[in-house]
PDB file of C-alpha atoms in Angstrom:
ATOM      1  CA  UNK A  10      86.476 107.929 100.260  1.00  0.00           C
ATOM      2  CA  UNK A  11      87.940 106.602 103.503  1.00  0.00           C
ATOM      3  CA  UNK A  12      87.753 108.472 106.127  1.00  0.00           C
ATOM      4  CA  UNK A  13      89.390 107.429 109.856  1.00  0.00           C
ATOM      5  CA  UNK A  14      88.818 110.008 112.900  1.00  0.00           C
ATOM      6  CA  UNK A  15      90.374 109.695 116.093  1.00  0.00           C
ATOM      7  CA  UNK A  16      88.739 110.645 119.139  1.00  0.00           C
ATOM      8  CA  UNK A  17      89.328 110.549 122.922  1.00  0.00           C
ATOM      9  CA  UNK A  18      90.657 112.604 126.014  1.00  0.00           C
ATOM     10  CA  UNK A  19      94.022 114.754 125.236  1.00  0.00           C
ATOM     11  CA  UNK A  20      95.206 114.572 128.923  1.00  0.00           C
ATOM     12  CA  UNK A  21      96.088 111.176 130.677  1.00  0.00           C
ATOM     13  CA  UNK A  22      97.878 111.284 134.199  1.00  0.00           C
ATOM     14  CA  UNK A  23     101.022 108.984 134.636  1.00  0.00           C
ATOM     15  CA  UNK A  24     100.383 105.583 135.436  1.00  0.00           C
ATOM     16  CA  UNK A  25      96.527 105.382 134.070  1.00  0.00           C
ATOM     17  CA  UNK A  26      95.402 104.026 130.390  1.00  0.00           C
ATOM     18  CA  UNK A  27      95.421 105.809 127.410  1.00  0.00           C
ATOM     19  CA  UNK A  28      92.095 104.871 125.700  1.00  0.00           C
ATOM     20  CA  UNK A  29      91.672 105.910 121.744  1.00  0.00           C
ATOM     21  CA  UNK A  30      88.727 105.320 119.693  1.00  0.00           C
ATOM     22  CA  UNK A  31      88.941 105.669 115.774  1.00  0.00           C
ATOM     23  CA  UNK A  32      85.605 105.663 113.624  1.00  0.00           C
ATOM     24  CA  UNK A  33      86.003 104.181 110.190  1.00  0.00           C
ATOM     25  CA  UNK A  34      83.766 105.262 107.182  1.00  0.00           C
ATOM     26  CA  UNK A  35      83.541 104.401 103.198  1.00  0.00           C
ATOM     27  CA  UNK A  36      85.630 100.722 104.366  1.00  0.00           C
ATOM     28  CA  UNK A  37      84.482  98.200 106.434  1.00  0.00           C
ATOM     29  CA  UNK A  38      86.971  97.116 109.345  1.00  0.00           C
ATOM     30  CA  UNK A  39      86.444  93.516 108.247  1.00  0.00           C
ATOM     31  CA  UNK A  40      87.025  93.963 104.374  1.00  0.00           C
ATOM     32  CA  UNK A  41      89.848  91.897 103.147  1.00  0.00           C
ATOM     33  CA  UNK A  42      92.670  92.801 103.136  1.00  0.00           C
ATOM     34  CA  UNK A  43      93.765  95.772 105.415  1.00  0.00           C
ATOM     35  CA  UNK A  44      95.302  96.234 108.487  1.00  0.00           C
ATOM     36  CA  UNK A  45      94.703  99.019 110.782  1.00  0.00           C
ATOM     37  CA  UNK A  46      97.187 100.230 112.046  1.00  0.00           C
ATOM     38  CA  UNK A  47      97.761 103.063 114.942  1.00  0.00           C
ATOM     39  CA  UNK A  48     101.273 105.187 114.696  1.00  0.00           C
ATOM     40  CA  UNK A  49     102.161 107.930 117.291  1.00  0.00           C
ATOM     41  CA  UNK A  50     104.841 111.052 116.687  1.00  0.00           C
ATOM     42  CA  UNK A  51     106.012 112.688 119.743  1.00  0.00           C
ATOM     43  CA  UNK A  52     106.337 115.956 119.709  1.00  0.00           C
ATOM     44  CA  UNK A  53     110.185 116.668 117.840  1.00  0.00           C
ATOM     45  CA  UNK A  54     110.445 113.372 117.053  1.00  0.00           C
ATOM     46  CA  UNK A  55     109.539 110.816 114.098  1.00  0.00           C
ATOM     47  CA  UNK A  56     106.500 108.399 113.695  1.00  0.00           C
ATOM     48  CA  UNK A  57     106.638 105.388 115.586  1.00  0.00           C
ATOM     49  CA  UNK A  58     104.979 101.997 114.177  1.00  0.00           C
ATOM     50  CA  UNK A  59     102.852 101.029 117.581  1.00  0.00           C
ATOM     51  CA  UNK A  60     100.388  97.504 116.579  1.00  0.00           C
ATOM     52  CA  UNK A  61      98.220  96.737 113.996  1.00  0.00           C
ATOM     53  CA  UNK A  62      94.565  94.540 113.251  1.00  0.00           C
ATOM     54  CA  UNK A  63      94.318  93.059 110.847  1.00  0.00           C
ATOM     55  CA  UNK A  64      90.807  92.265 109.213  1.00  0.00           C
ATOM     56  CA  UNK A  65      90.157  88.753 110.145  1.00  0.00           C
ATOM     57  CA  UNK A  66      90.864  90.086 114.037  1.00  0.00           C
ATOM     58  CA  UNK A  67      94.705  89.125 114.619  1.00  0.00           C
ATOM     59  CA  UNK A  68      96.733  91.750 116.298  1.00  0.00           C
ATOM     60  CA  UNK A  69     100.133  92.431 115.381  1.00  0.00           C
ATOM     61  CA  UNK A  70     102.508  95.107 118.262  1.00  0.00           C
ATOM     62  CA  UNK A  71     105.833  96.802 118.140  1.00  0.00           C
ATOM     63  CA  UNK A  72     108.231  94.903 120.411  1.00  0.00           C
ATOM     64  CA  UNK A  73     109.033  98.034 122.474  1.00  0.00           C
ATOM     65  CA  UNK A  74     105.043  98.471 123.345  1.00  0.00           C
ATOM     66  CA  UNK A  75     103.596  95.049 123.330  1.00  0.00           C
ATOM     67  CA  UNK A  76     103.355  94.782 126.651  1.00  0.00           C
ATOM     68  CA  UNK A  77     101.641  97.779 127.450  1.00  0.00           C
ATOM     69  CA  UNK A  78      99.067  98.054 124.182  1.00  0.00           C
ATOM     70  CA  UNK A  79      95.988  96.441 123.061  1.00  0.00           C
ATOM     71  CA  UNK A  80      94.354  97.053 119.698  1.00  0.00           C
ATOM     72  CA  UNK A  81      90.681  95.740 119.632  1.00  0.00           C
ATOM     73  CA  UNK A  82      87.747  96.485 117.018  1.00  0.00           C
ATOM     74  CA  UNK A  83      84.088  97.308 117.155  1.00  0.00           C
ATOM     75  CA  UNK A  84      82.570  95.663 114.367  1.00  0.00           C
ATOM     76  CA  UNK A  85      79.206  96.718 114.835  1.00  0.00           C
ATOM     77  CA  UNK A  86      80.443 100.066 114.996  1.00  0.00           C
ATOM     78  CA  UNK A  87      83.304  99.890 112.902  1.00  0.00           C
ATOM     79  CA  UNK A  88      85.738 101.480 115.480  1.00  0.00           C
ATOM     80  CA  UNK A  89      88.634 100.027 116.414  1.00  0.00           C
ATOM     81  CA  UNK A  90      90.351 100.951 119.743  1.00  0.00           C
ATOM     82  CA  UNK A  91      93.732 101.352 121.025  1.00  0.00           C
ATOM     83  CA  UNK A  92      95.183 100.966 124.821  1.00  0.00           C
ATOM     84  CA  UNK A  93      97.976 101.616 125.887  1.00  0.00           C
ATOM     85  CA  UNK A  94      98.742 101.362 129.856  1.00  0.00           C
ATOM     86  CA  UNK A  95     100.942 102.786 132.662  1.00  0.00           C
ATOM     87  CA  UNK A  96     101.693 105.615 130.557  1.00  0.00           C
ATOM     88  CA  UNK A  97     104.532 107.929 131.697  1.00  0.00           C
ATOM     89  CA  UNK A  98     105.038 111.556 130.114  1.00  0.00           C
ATOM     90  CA  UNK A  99     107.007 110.306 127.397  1.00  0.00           C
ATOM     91  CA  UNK A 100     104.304 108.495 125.933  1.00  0.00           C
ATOM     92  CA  UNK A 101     102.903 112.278 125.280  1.00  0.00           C
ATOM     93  CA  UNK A 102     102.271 112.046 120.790  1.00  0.00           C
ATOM     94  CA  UNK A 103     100.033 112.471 118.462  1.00  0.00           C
ATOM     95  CA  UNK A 104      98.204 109.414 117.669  1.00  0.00           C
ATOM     96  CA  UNK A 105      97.555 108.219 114.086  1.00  0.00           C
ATOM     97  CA  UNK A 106      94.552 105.761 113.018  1.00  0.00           C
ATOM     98  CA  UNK A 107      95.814 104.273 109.429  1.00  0.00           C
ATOM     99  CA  UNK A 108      94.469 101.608 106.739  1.00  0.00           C
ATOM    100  CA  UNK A 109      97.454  99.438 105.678  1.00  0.00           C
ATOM    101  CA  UNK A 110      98.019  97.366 102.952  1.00  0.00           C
ATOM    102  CA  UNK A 111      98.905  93.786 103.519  1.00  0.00           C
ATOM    103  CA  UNK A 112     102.199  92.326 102.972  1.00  0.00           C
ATOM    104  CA  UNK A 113     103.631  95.889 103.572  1.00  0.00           C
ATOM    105  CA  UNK A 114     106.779  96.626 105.813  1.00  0.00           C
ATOM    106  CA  UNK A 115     105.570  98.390 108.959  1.00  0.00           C
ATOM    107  CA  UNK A 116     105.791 102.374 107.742  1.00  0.00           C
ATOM    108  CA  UNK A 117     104.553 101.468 103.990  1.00  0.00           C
ATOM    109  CA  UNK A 118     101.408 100.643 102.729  1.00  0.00           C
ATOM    110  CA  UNK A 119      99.442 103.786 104.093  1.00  0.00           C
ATOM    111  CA  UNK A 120      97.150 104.907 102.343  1.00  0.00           C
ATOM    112  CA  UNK A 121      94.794 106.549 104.210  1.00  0.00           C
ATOM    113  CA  UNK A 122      95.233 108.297 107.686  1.00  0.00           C
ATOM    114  CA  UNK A 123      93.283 109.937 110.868  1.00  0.00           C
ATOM    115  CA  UNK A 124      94.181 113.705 111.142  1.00  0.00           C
ATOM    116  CA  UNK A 125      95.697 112.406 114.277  1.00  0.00           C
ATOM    117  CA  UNK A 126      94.778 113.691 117.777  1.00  0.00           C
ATOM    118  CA  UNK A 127      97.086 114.878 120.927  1.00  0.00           C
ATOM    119  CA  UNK A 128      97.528 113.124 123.697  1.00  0.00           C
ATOM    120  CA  UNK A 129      99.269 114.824 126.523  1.00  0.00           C
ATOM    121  CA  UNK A 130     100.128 112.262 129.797  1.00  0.00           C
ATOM    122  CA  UNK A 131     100.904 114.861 132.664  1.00  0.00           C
ATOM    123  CA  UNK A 132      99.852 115.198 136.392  1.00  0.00           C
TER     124      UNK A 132
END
């Protein structure tokens, strides 16, 4: 089966980058025709749709983050990465690694998901 794990520090500062790795087994990163997608829920709150790659390498972003996130891959490795800069507390979630379907509307499609890690951005 696939199997996504997410993995980086839980505690950013304000105003630094949030770095998140997620290592992909049982799928390659560059099989036709997923995305991979990373979603976030702060904590009381709902999931929130953050950027996707898709498998030929084009990056798709939420309009609300795109100018603070960047989704890259590892192909070698078959990791894919996400950054997300000057982050305040608010950005404080967990984060989600997911494979997405193409052609899906940006919360459908998921099939198979990270167990999700916690990030916490405090001084």
């Amino acid at each position: 089966q696939v199997q996504l794990q997410e993995s980086g520090s839980g505690l950013v500062k304000p105003s630094q980058t949030l770095s998140l790795t997620c290592t992909v087994s049982g799928d390659s990163i560059t099989t036709a025709y997923y995305y991979w997608t990373w979603i976030r829920q702060p904590p009381g709150k709902g999931l929130e749709w953050m950027g996707a790659i898709h498998y030929n390498g084009n990056t798709y972003y939420s309009p609300s983050l795109k100018s603070r996130t960047t989704i890259s891959r590892d192909t070698s490795n078959n990791q894919l990465t996400l950054r997300l800069s000057s982050v305040t507390p608010e950005d404080t979630a967990v984060y989600y690694c997911v494979r997405q379907i193409s052609n899906s509307g940006y919360m459908e499609g998921m099939d198979y998901w990270g167990k999700g890690t916690l990030v916490t951005v405090s001084s």
